[in-house]
Short mmCIF file of C-alpha atoms and ligand atoms in Angstrom, two decimals:
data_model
loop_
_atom_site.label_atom_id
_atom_site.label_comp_id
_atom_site.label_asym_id
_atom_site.label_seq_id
_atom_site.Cartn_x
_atom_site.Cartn_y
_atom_site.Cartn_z
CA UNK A 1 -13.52 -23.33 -0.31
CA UNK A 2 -13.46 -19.87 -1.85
CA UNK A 3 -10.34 -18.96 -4.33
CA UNK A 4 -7.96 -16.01 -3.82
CA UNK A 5 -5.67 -14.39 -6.35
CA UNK A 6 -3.57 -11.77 -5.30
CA UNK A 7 -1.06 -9.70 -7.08
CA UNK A 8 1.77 -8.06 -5.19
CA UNK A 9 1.42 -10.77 -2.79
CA UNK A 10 5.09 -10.00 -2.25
CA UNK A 11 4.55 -7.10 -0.99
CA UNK A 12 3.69 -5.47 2.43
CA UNK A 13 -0.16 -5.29 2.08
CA UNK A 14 -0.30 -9.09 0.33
CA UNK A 15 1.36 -10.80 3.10
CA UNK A 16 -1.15 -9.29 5.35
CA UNK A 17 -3.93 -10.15 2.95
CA UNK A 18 -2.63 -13.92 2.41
CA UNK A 19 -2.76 -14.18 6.39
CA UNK A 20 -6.51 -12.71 6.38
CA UNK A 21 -7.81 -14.94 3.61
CA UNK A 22 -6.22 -18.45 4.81
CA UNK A 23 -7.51 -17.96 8.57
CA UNK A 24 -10.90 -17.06 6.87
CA UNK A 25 -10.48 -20.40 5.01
CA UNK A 26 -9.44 -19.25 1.04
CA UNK A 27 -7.12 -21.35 -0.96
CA UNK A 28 -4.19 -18.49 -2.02
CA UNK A 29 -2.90 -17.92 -4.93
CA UNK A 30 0.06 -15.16 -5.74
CA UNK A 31 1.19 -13.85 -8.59
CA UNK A 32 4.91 -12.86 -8.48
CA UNK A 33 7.34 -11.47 -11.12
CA UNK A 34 10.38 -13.04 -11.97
CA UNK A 35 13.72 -11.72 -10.50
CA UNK A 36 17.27 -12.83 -10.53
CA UNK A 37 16.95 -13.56 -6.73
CA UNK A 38 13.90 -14.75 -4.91
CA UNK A 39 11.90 -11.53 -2.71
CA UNK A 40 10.01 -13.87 -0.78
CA UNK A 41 10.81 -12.68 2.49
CA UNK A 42 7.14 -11.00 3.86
CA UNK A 43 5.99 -14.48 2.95
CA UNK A 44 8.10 -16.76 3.88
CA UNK A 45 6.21 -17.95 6.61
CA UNK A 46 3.29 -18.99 4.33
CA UNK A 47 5.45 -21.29 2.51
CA UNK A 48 3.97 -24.48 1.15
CA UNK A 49 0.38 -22.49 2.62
CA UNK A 50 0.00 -20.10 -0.34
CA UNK A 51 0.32 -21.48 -3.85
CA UNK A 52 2.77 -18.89 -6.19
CA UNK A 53 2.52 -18.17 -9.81
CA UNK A 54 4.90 -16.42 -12.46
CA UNK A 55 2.82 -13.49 -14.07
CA UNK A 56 3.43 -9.62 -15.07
CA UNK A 57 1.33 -6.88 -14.94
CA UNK A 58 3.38 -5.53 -18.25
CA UNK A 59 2.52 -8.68 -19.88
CA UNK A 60 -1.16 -9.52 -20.84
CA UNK A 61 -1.11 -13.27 -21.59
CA UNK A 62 0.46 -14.20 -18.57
CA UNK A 63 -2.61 -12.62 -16.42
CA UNK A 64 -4.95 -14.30 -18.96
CA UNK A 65 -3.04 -17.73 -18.30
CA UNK A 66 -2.39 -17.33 -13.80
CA UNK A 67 -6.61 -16.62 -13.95
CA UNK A 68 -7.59 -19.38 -16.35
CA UNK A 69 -5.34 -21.71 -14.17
CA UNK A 70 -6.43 -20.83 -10.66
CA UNK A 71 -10.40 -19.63 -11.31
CA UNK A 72 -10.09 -17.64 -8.63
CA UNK A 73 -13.67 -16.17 -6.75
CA UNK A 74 -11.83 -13.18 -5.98
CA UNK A 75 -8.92 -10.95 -7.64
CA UNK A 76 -7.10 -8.56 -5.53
CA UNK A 77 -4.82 -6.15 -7.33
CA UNK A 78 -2.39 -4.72 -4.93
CA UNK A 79 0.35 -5.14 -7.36
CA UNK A 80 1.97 -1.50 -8.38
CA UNK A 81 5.04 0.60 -8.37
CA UNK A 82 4.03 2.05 -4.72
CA UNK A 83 7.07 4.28 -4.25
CA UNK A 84 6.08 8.13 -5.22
CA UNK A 85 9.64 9.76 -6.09
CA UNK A 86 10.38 6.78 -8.24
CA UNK A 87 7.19 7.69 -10.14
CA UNK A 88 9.41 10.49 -11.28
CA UNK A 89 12.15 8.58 -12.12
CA UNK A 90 10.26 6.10 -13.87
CA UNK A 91 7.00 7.80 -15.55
CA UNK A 92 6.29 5.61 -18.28
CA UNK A 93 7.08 2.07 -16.59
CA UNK A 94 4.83 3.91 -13.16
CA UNK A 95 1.80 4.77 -16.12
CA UNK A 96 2.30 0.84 -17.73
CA UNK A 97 2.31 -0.58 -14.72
CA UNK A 98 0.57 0.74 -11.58
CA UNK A 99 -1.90 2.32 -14.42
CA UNK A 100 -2.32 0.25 -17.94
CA UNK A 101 -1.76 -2.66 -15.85
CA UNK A 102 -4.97 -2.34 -14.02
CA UNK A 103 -6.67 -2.70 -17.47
CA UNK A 104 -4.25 -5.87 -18.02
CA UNK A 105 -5.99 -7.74 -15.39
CA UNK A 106 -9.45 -6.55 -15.78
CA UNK A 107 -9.55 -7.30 -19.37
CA UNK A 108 -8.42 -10.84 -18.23
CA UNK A 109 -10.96 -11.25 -15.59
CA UNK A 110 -13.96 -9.89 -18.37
CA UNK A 111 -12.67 -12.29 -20.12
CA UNK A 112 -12.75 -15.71 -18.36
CA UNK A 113 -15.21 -14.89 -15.63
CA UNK A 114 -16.93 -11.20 -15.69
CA UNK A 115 -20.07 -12.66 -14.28
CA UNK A 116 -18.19 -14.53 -11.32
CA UNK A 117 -14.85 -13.09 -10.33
CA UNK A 118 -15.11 -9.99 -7.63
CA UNK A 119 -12.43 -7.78 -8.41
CA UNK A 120 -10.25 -5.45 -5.68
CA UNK A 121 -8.14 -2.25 -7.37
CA UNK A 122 -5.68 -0.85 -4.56
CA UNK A 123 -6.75 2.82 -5.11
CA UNK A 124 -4.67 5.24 -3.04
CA UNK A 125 -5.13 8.89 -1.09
CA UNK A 126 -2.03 9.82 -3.28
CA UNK A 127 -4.70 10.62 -5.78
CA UNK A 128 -6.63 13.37 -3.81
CA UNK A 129 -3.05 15.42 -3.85
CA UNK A 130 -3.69 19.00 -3.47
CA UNK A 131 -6.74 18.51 -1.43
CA UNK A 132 -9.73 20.20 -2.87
CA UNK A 133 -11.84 19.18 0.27
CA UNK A 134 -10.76 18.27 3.96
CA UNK A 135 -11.42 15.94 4.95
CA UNK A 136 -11.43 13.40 1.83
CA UNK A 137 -14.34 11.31 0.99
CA UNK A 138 -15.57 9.15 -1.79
CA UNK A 139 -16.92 12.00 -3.44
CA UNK A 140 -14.09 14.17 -3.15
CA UNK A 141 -12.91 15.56 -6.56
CA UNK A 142 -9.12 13.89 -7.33
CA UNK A 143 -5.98 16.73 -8.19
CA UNK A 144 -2.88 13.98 -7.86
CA UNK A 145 0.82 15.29 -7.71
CA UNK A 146 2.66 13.10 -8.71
CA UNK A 147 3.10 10.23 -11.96
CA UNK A 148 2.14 7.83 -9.13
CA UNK A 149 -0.87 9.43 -7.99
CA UNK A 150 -1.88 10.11 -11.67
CA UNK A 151 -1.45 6.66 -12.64
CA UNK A 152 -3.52 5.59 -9.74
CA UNK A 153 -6.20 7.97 -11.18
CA UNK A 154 -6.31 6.08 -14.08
CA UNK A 155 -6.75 2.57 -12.04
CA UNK A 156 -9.84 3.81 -10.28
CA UNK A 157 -11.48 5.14 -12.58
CA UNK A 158 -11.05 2.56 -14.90
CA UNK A 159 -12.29 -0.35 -11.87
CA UNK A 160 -15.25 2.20 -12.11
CA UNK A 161 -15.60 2.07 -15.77
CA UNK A 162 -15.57 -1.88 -16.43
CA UNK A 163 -17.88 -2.20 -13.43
CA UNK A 164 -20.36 0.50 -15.17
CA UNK A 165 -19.82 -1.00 -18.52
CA UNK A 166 -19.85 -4.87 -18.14
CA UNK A 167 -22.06 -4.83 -14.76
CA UNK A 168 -18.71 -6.51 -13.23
CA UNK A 169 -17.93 -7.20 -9.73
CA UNK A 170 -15.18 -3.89 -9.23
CA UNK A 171 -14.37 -2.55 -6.14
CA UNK A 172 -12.17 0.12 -5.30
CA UNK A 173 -10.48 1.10 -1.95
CA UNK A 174 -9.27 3.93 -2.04
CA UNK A 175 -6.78 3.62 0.99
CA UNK A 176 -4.82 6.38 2.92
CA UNK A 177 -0.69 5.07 3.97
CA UNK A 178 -0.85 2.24 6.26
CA UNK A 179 2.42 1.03 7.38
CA UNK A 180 3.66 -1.73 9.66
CA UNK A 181 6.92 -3.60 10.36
CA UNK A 182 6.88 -5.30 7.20
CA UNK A 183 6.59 -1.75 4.90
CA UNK A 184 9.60 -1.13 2.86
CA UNK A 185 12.03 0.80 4.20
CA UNK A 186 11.96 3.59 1.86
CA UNK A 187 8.54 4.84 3.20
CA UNK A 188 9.21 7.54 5.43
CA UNK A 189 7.64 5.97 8.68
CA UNK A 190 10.06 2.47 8.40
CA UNK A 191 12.44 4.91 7.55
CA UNK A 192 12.36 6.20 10.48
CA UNK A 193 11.81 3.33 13.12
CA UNK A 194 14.90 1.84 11.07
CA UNK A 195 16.87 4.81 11.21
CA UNK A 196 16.09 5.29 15.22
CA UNK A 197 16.71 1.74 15.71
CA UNK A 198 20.19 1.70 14.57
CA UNK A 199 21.04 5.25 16.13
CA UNK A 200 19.96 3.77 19.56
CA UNK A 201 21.90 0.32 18.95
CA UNK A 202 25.11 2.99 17.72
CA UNK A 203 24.74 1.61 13.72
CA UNK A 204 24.19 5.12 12.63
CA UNK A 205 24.72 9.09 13.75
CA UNK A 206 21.95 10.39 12.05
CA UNK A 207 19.17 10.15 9.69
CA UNK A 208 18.23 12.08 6.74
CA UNK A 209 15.32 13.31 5.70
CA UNK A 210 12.96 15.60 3.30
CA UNK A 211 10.27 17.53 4.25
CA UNK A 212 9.04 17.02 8.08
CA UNK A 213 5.63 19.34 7.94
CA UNK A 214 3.87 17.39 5.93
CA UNK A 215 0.89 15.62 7.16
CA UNK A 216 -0.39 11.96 6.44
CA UNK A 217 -3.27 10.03 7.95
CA UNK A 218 -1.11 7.08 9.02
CA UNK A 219 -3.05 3.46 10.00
CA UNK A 220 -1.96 -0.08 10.36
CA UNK A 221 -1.72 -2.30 7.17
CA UNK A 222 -3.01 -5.07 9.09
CA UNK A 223 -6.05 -3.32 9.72
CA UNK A 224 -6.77 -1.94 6.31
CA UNK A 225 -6.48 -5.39 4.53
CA UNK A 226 -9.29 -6.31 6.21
CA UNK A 227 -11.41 -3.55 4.95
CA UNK A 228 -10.36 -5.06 1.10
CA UNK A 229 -11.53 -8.56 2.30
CA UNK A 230 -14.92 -6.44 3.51
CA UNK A 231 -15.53 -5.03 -0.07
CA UNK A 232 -15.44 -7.99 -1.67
CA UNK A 233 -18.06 -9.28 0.56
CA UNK A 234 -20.52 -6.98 0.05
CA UNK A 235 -24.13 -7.48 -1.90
CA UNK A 236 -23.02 -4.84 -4.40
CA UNK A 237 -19.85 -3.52 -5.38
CA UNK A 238 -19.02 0.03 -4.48
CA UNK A 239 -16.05 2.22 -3.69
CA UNK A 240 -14.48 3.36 0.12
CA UNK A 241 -12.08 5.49 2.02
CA UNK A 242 -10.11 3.45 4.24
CA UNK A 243 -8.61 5.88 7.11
CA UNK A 244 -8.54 6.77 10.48
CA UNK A 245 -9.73 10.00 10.28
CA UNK A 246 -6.14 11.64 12.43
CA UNK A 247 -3.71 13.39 10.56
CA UNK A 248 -0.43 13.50 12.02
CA UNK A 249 2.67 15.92 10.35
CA UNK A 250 6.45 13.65 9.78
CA UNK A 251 8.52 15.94 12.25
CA UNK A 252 5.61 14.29 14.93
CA UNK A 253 6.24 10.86 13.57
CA UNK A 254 9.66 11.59 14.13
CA UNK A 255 9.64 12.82 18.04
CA UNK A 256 7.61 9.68 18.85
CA UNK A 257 9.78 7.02 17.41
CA UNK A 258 12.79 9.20 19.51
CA UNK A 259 10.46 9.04 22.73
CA UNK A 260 10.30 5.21 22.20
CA UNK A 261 14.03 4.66 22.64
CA UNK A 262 14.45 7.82 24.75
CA UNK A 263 16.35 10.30 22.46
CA UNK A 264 16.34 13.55 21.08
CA UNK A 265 15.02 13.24 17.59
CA UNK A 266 16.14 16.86 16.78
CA UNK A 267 20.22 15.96 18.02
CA UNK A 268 20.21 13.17 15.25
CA UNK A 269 17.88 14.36 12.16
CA UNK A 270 19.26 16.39 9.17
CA UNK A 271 17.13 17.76 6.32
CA UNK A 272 18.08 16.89 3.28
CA UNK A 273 16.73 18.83 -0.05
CA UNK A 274 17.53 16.27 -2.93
CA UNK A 275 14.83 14.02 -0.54
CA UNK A 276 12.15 17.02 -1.20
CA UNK A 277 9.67 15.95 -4.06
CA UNK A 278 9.33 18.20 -6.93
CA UNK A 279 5.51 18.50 -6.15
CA UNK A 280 4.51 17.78 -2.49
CA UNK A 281 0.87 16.41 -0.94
CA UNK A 282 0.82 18.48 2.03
CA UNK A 283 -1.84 17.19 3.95
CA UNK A 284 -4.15 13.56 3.77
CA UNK A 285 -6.98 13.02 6.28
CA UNK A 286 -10.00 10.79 5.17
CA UNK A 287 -13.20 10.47 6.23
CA UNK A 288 -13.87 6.61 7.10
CA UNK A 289 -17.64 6.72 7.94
CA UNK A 290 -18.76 4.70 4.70
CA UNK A 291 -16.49 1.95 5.35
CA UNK A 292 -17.57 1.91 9.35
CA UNK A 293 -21.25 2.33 8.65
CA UNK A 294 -21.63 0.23 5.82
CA UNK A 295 -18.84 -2.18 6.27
CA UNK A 296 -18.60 -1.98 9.90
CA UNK A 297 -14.67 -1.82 9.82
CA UNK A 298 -12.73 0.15 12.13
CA UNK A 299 -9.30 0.77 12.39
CA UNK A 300 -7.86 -0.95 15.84
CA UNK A 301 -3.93 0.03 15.71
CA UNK A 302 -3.99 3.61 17.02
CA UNK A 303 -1.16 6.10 15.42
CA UNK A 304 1.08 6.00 18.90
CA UNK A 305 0.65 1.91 18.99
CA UNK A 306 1.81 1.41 15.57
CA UNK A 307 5.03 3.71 15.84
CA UNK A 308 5.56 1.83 18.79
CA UNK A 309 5.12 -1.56 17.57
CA UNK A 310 7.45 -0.61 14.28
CA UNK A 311 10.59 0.53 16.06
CA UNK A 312 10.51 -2.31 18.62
CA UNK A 313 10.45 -4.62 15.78
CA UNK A 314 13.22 -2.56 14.06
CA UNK A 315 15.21 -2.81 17.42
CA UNK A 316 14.65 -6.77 17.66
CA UNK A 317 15.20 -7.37 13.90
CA UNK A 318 18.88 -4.92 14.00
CA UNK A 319 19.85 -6.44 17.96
CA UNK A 320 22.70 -9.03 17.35
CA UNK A 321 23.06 -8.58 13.64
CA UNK A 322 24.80 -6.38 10.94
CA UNK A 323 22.28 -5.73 8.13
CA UNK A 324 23.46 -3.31 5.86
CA UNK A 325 22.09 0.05 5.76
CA UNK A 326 22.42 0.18 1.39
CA UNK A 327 20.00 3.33 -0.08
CA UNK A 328 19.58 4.25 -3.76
CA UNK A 329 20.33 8.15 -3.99
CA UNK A 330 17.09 9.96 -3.31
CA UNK A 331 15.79 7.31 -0.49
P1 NAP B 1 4.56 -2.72 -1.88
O1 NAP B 1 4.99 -3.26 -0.56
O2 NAP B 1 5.44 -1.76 -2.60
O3 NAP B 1 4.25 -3.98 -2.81
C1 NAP B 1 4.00 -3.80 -4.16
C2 NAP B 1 3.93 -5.15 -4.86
O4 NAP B 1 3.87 -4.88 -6.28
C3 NAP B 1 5.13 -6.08 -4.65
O5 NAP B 1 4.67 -7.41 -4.60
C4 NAP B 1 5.99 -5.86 -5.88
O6 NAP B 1 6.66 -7.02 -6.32
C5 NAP B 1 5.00 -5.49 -6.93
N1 NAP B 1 5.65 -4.49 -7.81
C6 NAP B 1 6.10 -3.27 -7.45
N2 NAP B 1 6.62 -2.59 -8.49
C7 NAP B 1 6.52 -3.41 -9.53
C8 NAP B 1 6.91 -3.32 -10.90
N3 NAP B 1 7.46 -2.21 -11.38
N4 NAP B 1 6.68 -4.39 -11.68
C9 NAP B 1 6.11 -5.51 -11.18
N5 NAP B 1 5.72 -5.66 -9.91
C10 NAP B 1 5.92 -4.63 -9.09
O7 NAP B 1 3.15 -2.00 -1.76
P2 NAP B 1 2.04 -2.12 -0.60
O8 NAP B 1 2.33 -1.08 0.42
O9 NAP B 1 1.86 -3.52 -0.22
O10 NAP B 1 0.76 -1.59 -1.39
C11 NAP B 1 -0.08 -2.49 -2.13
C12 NAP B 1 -0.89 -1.70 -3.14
O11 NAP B 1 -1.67 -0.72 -2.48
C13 NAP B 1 -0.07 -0.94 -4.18
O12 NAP B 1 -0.81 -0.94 -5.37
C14 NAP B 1 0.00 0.47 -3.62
O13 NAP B 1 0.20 1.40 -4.67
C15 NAP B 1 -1.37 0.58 -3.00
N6 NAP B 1 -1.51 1.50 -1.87
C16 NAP B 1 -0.65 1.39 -0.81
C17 NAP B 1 -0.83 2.23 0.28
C18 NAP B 1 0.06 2.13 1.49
O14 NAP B 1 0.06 3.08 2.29
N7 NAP B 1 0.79 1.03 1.68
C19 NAP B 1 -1.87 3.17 0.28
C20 NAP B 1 -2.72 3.23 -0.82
C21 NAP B 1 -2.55 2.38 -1.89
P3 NAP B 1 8.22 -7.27 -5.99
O15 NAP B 1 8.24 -7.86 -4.61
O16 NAP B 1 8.62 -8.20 -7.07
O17 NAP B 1 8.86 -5.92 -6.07
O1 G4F B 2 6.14 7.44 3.28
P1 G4F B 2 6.02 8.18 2.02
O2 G4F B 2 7.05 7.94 0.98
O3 G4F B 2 4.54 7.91 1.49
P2 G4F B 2 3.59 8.65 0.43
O4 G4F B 2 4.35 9.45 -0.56
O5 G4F B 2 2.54 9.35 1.21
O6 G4F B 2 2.97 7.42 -0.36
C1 G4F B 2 2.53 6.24 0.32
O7 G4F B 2 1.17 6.38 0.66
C2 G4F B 2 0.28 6.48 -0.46
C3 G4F B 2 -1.12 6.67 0.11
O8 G4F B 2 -1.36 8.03 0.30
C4 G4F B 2 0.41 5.22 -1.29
F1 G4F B 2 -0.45 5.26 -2.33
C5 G4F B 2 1.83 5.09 -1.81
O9 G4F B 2 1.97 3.87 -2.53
C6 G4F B 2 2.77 5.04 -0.60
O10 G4F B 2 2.50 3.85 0.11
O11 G4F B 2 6.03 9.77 2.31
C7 G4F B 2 5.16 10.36 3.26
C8 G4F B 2 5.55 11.81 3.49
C9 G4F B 2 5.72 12.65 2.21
O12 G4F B 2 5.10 13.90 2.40
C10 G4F B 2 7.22 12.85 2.08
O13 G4F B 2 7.62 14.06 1.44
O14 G4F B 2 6.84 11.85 4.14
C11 G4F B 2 7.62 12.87 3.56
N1 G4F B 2 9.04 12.58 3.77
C12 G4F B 2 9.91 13.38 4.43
N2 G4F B 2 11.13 12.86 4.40
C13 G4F B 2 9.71 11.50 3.32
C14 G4F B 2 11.04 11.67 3.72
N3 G4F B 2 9.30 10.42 2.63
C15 G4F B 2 10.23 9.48 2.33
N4 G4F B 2 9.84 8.38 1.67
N5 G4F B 2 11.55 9.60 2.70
C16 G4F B 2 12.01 10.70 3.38
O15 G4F B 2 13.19 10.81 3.70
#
């Protein structure tokens, strides 16, 4: 039985991942940072299924310690601060963490098994930015916009490093947004099935949001974790563009979550400038065909299904209950 360690199994993309690897047969392990209360929710139905472990990506001994205790075959690190205003908020903790921390866990898997643990670094189109090229490819030069995307800079390259230095296992994905029902609700397309949901159930009069033209090349997070299982299954380890090759701008996002509960979208949506970032990626679309050809994966949630499927879920999860609708300023 092969050995999974994820970190950020908390999050949207590890309870995906968790799902993949125990129907292909894994033992699970998560890492997951102490908090006053308990985030478990994404993964609450793999309780007593998936085996948890206290650990910090700020804090190098306690990566050394989860991988000496689980000897995992594989190490996916998915965990990061994902959010890109926050990044502005937060520089410093964004560069320790979603960057420095990358280093944290690789030094920890040269360390106790460089020859035998494959390693997975959660790369992100955030770091392509300004485009220099359209679409975006493996080879396409990186101008990020943000702390986030910088950071994220720094985590690929230094996958690529360690694997060109110490011959390790290092894979990077470097995956464009991928949403689902389970994304957090400050992302701008569970936002938005959120936001419609309660306007059509009469929980809210409008919804706010930033800028609606630009354009993201949205996919389905279920989807993409399979493409980070793929990597790690390859003969040698390389790096890939996860997409779906569509490109699709917010304001359209916006009319088709409307259409799915028959409203208006442009009755109920105000723009509002403190949500504008101070330095905006206008437009992601990546070019998949190294992932299809050499990992045959394909995306199989198309853009229309996946808006579809989120604000039904929003609907069922909001029908009969009163969760409230609490938002940090700039959400
Ligand atoms: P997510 O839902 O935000 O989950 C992030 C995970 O990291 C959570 O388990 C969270 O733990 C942990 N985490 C976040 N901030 C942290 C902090 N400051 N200190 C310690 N732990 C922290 O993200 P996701 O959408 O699943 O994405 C997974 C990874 O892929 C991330 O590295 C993200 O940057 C990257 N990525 C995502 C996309 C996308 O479109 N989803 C695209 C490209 C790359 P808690 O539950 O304790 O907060
Ligand atoms: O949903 P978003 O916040 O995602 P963003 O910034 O593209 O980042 C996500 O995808 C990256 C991959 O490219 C990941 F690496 C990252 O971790 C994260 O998962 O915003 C998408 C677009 C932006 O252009 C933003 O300006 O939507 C626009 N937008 C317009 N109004 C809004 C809003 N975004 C948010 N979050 N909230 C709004 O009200």
């Amino acid at each position: 039985m092969k050995r999974a360690l994820i970190t950020g199994v908390t999050g949207q993309d590890g309870s995906y991942l968790s799902e993949l690897l125990l129907s292909e047969g894994y033992e699970v392990h998560g890492v997951v940072r102490r908090s006053s209360t308990e985030n478990f929710e994404r993964i609450a139905d793999l309780s007593g299924k998936i085996h948890l472990h206290q650990a910090d990506l700020l804090d190098q001994l306690s990566i050394i310690d989860v991988i000496k205790e689980t000897q995992p075959d594989e190490v996916y690190n998915l965990a990061a601060m994902s959010f890109v205003p926050t990044s502005w908020k937060q520089p410093v903790l964004t560069g320790e963490f979603t960057g420095i921390g990358v280093t944290r866990v690789l030094e920890a898997v040269k360390l106790l098994g460089r020859d035998r643990i494959k390693f997975y670094q959660a790369s992100s189109s955030e770091m392509f930015g300004k485009v220099l090229e359209v679409p975006q490819t493996e080879t396409t030069p990186f101008y990020p916009r943000s702390p986030y995307g910088v950071a994220k800079v720094y985590g690929h390259w230094i996958t690529v490093n360690y694997r060109e230095s110490y011959n390790m296992f290092c894979c990077s994905g470097i995956l464009f947004n991928h949403e689902s029902p389970r994304r957090g609700r400050e992302f701008v397309t569970r936002k938005v099935t959120d936001g419609v949901a309660r306007i059509k159930l009469g929980m809210a009069k409008t919804l706010k949001l930033g800028n609606l033209d630009s354009k993201r090349d949205w996919g389905f997070a279920g989807d993409y974790v399979r493409a980070m299982w793929l990597m790690l299954q390859q003969d040698k380890p390389d790096d890939y563009v996860v997409a779906t090759g569509e490109t699709h701008t917010v304001k359209r996002l916006v009319e088709l979550a409307f259409d799915a509960v028959g409203l208006k979208w442009d009755k109920y949506v105000e723009i509002d400038s403190s949500l504008v970032r101070p330095a905006e990626v206008d437009l992601l679309i990546g070019d998949p065909t190294k992932a299809k050809t050499k990992l045959g994966w394909k995306p199989e949630v198309t853009f229309e299904q996946l808006v579809e499927m989120m604000v039904k879920a929003d609907l069922a999860r909001l029908q009969g209950q009163s969760i409230p609708d609490f938002k940090a300023k700039g959400i």
